[in-house]
Short mmCIF file of C-alpha atoms in Angstrom, two decimals:
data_model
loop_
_atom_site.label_atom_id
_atom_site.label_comp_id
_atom_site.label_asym_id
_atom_site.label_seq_id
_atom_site.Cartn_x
_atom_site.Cartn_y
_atom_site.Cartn_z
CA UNK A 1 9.77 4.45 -0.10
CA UNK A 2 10.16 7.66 -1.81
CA UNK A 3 8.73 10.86 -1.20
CA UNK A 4 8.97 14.40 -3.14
CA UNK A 5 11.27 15.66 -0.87
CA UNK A 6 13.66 12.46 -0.84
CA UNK A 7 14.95 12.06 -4.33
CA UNK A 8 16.10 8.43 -5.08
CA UNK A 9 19.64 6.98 -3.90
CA UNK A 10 22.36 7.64 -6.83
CA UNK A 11 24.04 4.29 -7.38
CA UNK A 12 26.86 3.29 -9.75
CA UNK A 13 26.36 -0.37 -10.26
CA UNK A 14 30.03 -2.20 -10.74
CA UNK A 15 30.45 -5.51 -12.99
CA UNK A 16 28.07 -6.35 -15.01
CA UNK A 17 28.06 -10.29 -15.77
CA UNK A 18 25.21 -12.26 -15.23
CA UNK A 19 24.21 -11.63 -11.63
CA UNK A 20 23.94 -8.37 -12.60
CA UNK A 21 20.62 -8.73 -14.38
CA UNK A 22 19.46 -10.14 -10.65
CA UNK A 23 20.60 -6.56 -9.25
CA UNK A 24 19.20 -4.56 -12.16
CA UNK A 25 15.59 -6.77 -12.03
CA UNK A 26 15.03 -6.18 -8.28
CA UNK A 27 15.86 -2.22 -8.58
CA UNK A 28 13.49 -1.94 -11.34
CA UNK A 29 11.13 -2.79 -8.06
CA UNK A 30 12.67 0.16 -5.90
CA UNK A 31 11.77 3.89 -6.54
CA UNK A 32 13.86 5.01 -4.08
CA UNK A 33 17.28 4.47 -6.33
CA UNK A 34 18.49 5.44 -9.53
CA UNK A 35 21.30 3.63 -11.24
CA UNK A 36 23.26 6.47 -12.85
CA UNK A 37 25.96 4.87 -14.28
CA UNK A 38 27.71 1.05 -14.77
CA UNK A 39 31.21 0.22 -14.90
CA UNK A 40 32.54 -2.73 -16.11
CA UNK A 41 36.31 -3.90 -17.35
CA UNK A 42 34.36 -5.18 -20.43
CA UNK A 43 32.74 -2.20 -22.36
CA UNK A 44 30.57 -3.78 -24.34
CA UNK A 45 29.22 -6.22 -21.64
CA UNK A 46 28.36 -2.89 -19.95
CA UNK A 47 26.96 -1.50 -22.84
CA UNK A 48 24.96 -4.56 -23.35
CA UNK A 49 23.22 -4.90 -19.94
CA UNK A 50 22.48 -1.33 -20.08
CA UNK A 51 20.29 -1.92 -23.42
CA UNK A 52 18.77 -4.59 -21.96
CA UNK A 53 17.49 -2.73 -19.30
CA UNK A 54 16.65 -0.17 -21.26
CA UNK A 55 19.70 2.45 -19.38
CA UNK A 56 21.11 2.92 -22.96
CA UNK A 57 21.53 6.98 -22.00
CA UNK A 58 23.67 5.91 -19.08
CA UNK A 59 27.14 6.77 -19.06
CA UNK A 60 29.35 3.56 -19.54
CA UNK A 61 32.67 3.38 -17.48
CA UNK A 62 35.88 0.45 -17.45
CA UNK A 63 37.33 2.59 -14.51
CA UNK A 64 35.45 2.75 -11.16
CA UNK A 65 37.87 5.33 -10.36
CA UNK A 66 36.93 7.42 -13.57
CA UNK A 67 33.09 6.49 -12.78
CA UNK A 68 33.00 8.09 -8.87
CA UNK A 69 34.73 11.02 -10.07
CA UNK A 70 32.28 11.54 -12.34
CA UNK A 71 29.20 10.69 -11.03
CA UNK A 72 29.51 11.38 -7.32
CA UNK A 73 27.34 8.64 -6.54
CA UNK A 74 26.39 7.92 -2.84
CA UNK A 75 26.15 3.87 -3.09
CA UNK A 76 28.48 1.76 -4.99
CA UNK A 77 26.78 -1.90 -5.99
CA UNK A 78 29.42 -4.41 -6.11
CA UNK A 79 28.65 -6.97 -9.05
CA UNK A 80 31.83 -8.22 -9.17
CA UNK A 81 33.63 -11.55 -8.81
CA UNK A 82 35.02 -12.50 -5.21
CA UNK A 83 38.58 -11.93 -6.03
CA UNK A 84 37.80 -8.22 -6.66
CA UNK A 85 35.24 -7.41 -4.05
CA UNK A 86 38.19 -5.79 -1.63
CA UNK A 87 39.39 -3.33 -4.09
CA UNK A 88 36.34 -2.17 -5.34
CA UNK A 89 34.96 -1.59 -1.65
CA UNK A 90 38.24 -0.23 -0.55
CA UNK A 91 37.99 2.33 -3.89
CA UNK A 92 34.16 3.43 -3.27
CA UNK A 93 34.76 4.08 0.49
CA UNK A 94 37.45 5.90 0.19
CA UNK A 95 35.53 7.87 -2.24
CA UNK A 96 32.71 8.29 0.24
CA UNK A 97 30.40 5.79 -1.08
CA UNK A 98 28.57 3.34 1.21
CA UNK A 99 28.56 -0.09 -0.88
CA UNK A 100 26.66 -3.09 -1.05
CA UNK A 101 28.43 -5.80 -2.55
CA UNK A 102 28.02 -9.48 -3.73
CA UNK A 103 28.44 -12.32 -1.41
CA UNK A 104 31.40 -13.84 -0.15
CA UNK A 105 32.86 -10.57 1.01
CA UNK A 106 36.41 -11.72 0.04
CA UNK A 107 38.05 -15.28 -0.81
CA UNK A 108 40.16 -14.55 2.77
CA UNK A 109 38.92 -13.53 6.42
CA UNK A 110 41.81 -10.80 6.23
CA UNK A 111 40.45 -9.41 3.33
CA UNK A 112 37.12 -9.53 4.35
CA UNK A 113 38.29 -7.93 7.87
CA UNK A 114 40.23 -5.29 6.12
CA UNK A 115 36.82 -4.46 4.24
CA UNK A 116 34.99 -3.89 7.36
CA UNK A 117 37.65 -1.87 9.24
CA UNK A 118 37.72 0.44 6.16
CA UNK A 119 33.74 1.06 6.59
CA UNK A 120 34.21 1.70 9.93
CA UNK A 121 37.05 3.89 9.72
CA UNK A 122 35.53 6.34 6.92
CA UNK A 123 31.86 5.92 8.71
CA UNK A 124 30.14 4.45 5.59
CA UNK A 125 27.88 1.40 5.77
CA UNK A 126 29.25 -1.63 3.87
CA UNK A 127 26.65 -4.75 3.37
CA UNK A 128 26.56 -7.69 2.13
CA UNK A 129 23.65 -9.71 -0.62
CA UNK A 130 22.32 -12.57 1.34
CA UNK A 131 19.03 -12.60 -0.41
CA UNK A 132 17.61 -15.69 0.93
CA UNK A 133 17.52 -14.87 4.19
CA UNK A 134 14.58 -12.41 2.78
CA UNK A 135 12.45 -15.62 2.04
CA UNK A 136 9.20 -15.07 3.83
CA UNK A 137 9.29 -18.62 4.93
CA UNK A 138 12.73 -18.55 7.02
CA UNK A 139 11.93 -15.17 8.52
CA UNK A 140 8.23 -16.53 9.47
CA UNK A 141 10.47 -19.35 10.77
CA UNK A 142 12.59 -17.14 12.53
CA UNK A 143 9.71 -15.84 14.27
CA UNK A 144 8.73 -18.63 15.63
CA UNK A 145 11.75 -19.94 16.75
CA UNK A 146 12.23 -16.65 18.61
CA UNK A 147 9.15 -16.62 20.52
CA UNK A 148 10.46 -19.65 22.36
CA UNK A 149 7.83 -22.36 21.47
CA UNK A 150 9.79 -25.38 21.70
CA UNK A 151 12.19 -23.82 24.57
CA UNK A 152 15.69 -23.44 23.89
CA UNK A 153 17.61 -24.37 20.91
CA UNK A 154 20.05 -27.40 21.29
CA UNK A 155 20.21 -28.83 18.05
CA UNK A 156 20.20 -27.93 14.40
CA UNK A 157 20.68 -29.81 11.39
CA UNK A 158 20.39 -28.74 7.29
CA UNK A 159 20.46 -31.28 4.49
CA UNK A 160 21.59 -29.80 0.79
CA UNK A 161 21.22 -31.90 -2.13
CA UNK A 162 21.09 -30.75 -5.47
CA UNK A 163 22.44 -31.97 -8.88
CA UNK A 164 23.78 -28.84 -10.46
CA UNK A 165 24.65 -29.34 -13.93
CA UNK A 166 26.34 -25.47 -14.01
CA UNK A 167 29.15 -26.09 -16.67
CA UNK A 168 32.06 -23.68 -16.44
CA UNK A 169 34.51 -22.75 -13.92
CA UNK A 170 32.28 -23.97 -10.73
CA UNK A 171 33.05 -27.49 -12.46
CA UNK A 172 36.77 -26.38 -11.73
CA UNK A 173 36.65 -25.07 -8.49
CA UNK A 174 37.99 -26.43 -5.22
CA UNK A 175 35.80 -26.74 -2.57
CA UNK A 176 32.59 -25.33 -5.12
CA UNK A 177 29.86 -26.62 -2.69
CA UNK A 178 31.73 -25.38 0.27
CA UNK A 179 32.77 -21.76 -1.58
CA UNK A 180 29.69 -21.56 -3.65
CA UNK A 181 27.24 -21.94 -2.31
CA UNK A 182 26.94 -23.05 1.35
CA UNK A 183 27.21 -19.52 2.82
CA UNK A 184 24.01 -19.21 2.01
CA UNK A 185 22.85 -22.31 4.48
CA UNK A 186 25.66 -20.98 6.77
CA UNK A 187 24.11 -18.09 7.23
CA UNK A 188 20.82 -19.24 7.48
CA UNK A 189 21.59 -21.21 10.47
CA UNK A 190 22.81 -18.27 12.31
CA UNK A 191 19.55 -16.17 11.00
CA UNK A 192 17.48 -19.27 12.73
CA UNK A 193 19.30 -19.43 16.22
CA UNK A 194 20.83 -16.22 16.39
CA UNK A 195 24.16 -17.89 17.46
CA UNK A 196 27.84 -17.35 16.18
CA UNK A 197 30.03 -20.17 14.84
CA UNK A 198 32.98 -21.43 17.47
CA UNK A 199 34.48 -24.27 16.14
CA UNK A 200 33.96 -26.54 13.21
CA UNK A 201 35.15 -30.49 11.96
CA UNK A 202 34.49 -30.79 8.29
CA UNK A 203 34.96 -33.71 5.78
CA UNK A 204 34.91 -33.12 1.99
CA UNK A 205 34.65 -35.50 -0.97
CA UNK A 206 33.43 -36.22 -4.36
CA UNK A 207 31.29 -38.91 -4.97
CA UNK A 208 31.62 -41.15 -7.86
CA UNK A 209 28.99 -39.57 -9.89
CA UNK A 210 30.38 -36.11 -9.63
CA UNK A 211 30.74 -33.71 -12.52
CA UNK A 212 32.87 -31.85 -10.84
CA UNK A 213 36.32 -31.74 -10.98
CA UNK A 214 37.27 -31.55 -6.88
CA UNK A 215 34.86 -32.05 -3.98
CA UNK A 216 31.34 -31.61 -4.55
CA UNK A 217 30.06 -32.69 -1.31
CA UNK A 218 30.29 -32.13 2.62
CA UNK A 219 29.51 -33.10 6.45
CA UNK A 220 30.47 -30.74 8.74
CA UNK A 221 29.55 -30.47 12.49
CA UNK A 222 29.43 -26.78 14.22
CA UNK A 223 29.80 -25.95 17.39
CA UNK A 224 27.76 -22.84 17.76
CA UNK A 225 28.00 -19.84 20.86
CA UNK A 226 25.47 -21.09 23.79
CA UNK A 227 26.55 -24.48 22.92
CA UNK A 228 24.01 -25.21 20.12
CA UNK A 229 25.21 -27.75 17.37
CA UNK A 230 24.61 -27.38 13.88
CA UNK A 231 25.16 -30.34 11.38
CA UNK A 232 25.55 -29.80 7.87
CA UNK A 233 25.41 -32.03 5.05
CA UNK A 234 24.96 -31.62 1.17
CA UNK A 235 26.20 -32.33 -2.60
CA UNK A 236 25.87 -30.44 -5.45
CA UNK A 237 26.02 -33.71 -7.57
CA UNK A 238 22.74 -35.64 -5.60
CA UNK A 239 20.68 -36.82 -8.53
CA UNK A 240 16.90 -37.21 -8.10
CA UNK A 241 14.68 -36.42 -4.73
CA UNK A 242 16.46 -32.79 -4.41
CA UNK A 243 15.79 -30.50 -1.48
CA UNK A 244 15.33 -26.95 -2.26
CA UNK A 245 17.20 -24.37 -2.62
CA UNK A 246 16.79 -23.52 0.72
CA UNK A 247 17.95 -27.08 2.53
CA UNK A 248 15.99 -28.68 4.59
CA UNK A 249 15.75 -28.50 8.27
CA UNK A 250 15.06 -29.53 11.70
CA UNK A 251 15.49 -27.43 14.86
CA UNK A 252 15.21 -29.29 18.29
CA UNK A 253 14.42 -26.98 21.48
CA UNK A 254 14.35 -27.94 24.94
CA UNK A 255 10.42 -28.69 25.03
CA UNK A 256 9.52 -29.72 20.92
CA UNK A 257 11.00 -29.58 17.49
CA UNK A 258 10.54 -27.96 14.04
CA UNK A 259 10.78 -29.17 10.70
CA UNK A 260 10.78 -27.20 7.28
CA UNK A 261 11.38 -28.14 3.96
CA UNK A 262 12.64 -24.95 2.37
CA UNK A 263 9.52 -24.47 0.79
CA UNK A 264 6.19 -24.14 2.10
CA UNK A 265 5.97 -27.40 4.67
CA UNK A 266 6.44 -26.84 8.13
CA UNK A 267 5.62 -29.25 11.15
CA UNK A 268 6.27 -28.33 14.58
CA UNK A 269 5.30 -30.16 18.01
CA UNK A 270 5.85 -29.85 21.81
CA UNK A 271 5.25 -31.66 24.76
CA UNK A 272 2.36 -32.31 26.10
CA UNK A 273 3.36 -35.10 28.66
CA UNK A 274 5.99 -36.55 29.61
CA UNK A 275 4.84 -39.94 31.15
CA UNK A 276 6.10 -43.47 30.01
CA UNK A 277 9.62 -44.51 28.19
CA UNK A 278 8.29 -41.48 25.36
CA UNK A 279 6.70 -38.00 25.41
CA UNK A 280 3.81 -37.53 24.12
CA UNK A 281 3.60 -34.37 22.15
CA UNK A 282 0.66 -31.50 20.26
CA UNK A 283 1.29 -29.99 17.21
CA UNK A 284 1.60 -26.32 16.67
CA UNK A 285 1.29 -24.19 13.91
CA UNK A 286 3.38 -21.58 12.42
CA UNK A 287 2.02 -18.51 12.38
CA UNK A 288 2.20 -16.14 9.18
CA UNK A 289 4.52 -12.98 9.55
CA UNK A 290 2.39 -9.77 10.54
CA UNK A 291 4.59 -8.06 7.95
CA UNK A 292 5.17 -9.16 4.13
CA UNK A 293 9.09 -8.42 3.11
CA UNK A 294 10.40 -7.67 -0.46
CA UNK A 295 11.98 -11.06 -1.63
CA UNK A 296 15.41 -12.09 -2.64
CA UNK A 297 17.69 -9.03 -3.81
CA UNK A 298 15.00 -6.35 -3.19
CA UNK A 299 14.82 -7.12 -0.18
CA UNK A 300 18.24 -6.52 0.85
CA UNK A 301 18.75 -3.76 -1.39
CA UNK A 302 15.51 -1.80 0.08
CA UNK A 303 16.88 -2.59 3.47
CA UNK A 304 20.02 -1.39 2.61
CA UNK A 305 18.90 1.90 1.45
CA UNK A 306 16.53 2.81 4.53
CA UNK A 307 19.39 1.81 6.61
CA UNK A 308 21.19 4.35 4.98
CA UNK A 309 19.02 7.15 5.08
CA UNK A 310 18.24 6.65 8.36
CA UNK A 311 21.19 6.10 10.26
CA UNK A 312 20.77 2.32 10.63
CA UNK A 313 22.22 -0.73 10.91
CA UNK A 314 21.50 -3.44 7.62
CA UNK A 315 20.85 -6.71 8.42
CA UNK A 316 23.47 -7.71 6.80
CA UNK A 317 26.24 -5.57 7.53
CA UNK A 318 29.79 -6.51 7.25
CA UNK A 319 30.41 -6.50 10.63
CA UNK A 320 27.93 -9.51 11.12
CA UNK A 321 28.15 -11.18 7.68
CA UNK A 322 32.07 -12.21 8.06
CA UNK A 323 30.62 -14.66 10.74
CA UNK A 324 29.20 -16.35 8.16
CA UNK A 325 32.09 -15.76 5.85
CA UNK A 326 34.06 -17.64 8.97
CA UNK A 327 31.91 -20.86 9.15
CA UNK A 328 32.92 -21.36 5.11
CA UNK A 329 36.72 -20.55 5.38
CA UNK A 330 36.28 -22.50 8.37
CA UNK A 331 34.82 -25.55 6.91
CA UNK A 332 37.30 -25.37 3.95
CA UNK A 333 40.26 -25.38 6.63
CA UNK A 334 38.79 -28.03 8.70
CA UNK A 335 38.44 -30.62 5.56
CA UNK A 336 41.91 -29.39 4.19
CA UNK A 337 43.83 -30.66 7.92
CA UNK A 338 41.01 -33.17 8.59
CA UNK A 339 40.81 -32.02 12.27
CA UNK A 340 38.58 -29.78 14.30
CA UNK A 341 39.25 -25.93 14.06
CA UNK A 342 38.17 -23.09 16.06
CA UNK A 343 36.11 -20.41 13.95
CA UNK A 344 37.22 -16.67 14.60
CA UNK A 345 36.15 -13.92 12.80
#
């Protein structure tokens, strides 16, 4: 990605708990940036993550504010928790810094909206982590779907089920499976059908196994743009026969459906005739993706950086990513008035 004229992207890399090391891991990967400094309101959490990534000679800041002036870096990383994703965006942009931050983008859609309008207004890029939708499997799956081999999509449904045995404050949180972690399916289902969220019912509970202390699991029903719905159900307290991380999925088009199980297992079919009470139907295959992607956090970082240098737009810019944002404060809206709501965002 580098060459000897391009010198690597300077990047101060904010917060450093544990999802840092996931950041830190996948730029060890990247030549084309240089983490030159780490901030942290913990000093010796900073100081700590630096040894163990062997950035002992970096300088260690508790003050982003202190750390920009300093270090004139041109990308802020965003390690932080939720709650303090708008002020450290705000902060960096304002100090010229395109960021890349964590997901959600904020706990609220007008935080998340005031991020975005800030990027746009001092002409930075600001992006969001949504490393799985750089699994090669979805984006092979993408590919597919695109190419319009079962016809049109009408219909999309995702199962979730994992026990998750986490400990600490997720066993606290309201709405954990909802907040957590189902952006991540969220968003996948708008990566698959390239459709935005409209209007969502949602119904939240906690089943009598649960861990956790509030609602661990969910149904909700989506209407998506060009009138596709998605169905979405999960727990995060489902012991034994667990999906992956990933869900599990079916897609039906107009002419044939798709299945995949998050992994490697894929089976798709399509009409072949259409005599008698019942089609009958051919399978087709999947084809491999021409092009291999960086996985997980690499990817999206590497993305993030070309789009940089280059003038273009991240897959995951803010400006698409609070769609996804939208379906989760939807959902959690929907299952607090039990009733149908529309999605803006």
């Amino acid at each position: 990605m580098t060459t000897t004229s391009e010198p690597p992207v300077r990047a101060v890399l904010v917060g450093c708990g544990g999802i840092s090391r996931t950041w830190l891991r996948a730029i060890e990967q990247l030549p084309a940036v240089a983490v030159v400094g780490l901030v942290d309101l913990d000093e010796g959490m900073a100081r700590t993550r630096a040894a163990e990534f062997g950035l002992g000679d970096l300088p260690i800041n508790t003050s982003l504010e202190a750390a920009l002036a300093q270090l004139q870096p041109a990308v802020v990383f965003d390690c932080t928790v939720p709650t303090a994703h708008a002020t450290v965006t705000l902060s960096a942009l304002a100090h010229g810094c395109h960021v890349l931050g964590e997901k959600p983008i904020a706990p609220t859609l007008a935080a998340a909206q005031q991020m975005v309008a800030a990027a746009a207004a001092a002409g930075k890029t600001y992006a969001v982590i949504q490393n799985r939708r750089y699994d090669q499997q979805i984006r092979r799956l993408r590919a597919f779907l695109a190419s319009g081999a079962i016809g049109q999509i009408t219909t999309v449904s995702s199962a979730f089920y994992i026990a998750a045995h986490f400990g600490g404050f997720r066993e606290q949180m309201p709405h954990v499976l909802l907040v957590d972690m189902a952006i991540h399916t969220f968003d996948a289902a708008r990566l698959l059908t390239g459709a935005d969220p409209e209007a969502v019912y949602c119904q939240e509970w906690n089943p009598h196994n649960s861990w956790y202390d509030r609602d661990a699991a969910a149904a909700a029903i989506f209407t998506l743009s060009g009138g596709i719905i998605y169905t979405y159900h999960g727990s995060w307290c489902a012991e034994g026969v667990n999906t992956a991380w990933e869900a599990d999925w079916r897609i039906v088009g107009t002419n044939g459906s798709v299945t995949w199980d998050g992994a490697d297992g894929f089976q798709a079919q399509v009409v072949a005739g259409r005599e008698g009470i019942r089609s009958t139907y051919r399978d087709l295959e999947i084809p491999p993706l021409a092009e291999q992607v960086l996985p997980g956090h690499a990817g999206v970082i590497a993305e993030f950086v070309r789009a940089i240098r280059t003038g273009a737009t991240p897959e995951t810019v803010g400006t698409d990513n609070i769609k996804s944002l939208a379906m989760v404060l939807g959902a959690v809206d929907s299952a607090e008035r039990g009733a149908r709501v529309p999605i803006t965002g």
